[in-house]
PDB file of C-alpha atoms in Angstrom:
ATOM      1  CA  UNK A1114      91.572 208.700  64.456  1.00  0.00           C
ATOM      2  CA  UNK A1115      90.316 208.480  60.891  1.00  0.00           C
ATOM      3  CA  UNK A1116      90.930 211.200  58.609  1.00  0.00           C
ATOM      4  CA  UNK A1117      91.113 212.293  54.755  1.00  0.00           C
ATOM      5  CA  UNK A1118      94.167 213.323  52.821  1.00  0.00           C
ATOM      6  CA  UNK A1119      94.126 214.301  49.002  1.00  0.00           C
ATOM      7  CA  UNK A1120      96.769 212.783  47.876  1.00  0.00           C
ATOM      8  CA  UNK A1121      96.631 211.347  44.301  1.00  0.00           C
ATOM      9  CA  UNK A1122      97.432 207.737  45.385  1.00  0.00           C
ATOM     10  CA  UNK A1123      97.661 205.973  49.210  1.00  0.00           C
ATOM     11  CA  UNK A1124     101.798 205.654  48.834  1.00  0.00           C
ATOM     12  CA  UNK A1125     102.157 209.538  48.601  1.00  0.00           C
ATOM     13  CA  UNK A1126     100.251 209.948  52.080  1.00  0.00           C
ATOM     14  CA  UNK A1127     102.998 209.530  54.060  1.00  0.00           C
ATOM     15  CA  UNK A1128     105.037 212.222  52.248  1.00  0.00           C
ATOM     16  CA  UNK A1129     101.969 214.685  51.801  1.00  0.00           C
ATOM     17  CA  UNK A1130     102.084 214.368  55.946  1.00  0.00           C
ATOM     18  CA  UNK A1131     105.436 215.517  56.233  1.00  0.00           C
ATOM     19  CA  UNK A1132     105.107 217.826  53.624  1.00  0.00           C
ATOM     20  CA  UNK A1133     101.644 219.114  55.992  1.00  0.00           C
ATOM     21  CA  UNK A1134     104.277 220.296  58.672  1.00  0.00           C
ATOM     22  CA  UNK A1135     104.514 217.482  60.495  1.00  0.00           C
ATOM     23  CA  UNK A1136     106.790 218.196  63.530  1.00  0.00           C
ATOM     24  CA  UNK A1137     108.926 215.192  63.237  1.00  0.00           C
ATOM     25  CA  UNK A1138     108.711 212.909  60.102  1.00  0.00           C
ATOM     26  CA  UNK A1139     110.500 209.455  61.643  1.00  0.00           C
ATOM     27  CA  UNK A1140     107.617 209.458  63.786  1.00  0.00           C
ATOM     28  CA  UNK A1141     105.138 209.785  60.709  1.00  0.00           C
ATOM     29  CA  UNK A1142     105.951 205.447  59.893  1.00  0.00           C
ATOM     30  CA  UNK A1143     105.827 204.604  63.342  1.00  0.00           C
ATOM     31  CA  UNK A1144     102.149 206.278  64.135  1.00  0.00           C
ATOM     32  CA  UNK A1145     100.433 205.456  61.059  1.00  0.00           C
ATOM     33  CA  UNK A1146      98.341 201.777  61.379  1.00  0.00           C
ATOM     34  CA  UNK A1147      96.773 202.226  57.432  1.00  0.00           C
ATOM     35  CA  UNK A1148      96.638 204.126  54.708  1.00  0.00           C
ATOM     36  CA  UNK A1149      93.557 203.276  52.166  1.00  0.00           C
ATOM     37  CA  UNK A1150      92.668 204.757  48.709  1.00  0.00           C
ATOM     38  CA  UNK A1151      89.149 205.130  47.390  1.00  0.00           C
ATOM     39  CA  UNK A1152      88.180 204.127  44.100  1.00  0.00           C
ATOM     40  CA  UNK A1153      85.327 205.687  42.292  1.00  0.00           C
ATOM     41  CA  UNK A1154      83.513 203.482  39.888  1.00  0.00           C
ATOM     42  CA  UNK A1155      81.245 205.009  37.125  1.00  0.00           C
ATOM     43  CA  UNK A1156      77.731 203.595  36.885  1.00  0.00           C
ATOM     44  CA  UNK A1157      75.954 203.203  33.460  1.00  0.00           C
ATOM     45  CA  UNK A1158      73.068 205.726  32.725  1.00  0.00           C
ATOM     46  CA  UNK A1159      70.074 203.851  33.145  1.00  0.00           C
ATOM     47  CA  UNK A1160      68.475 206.209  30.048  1.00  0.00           C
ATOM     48  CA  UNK A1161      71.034 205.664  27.420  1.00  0.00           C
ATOM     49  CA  UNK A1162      72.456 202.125  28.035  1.00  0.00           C
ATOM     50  CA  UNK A1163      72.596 199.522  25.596  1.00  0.00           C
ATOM     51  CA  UNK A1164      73.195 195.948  25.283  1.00  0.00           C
ATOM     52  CA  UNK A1165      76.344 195.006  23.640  1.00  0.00           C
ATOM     53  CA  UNK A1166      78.746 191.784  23.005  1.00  0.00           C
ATOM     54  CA  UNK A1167      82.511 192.639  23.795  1.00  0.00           C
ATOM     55  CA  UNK A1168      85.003 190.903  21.782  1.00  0.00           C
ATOM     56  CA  UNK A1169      86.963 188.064  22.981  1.00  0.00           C
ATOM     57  CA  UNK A1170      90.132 190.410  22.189  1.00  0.00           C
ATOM     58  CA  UNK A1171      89.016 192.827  24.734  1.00  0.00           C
ATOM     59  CA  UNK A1172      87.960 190.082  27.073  1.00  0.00           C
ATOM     60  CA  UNK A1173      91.581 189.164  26.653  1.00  0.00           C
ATOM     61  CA  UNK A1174      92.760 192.465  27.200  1.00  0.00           C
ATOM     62  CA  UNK A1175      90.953 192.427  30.529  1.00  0.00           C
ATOM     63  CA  UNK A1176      92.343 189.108  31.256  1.00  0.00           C
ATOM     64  CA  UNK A1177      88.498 187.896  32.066  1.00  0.00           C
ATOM     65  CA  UNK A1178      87.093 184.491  30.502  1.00  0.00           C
ATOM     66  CA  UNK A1179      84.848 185.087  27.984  1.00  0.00           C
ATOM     67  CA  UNK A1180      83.189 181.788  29.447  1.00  0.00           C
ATOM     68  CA  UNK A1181      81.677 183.627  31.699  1.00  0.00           C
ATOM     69  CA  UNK A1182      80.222 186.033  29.513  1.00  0.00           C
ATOM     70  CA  UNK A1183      78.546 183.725  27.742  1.00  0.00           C
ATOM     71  CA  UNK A1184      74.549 184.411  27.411  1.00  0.00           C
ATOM     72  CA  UNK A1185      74.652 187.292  29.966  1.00  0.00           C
ATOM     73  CA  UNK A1186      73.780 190.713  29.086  1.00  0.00           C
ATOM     74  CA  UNK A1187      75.928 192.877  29.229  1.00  0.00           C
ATOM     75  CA  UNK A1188      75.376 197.204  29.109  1.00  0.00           C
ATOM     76  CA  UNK A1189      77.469 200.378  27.510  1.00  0.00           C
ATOM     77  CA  UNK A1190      76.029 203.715  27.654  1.00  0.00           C
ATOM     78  CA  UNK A1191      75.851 206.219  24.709  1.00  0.00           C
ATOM     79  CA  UNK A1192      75.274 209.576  26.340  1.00  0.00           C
ATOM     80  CA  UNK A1193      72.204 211.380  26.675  1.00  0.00           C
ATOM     81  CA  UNK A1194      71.158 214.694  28.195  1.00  0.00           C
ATOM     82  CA  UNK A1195      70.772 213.050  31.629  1.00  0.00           C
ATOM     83  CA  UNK A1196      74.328 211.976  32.127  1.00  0.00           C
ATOM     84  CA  UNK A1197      75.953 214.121  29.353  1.00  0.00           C
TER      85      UNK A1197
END
């Protein structure tokens, strides 16, 4: 059975079932296979974005190799009416 729980992160699931009413919680661990957590990932307007060059300090920051980087473009939005 797949199902959805709002939860604010996948480790609190198994005490937002008990919490639910669940008739016997030792039975919760033993009955549960997974437990996932969605991630929603912003996308950048397609009417305000610019190009920009991030610094190698926030490359750092992001622990990503500013190698790569290198001669790719690379887009930031600035806000507009359509994504506010």
């Amino acid at each position: 059975m797949f199902s959805t729980l709002h939860t604010n992160d996948a480790a609190s699931a198994i005490t937002r079932l008990i919490d639910m009413g669940v008739e016997q919680p030792f039975l919760v661990l033993s009955s549960v296979n997974a437990i996932m957590a969605q991630r929603l990932v912003r996308k950048v307007c397609p009417h305000c974005r610019e190009v920009y060059v991030p610094s190698s300090i926030y490359l750092g920051r992001m622990r990503l190799p500013s190698h790569e980087f290198a001669g790719k473009e690379i887009f930031r939005g600035t806000g507009c009416g359509h994504c506010l």
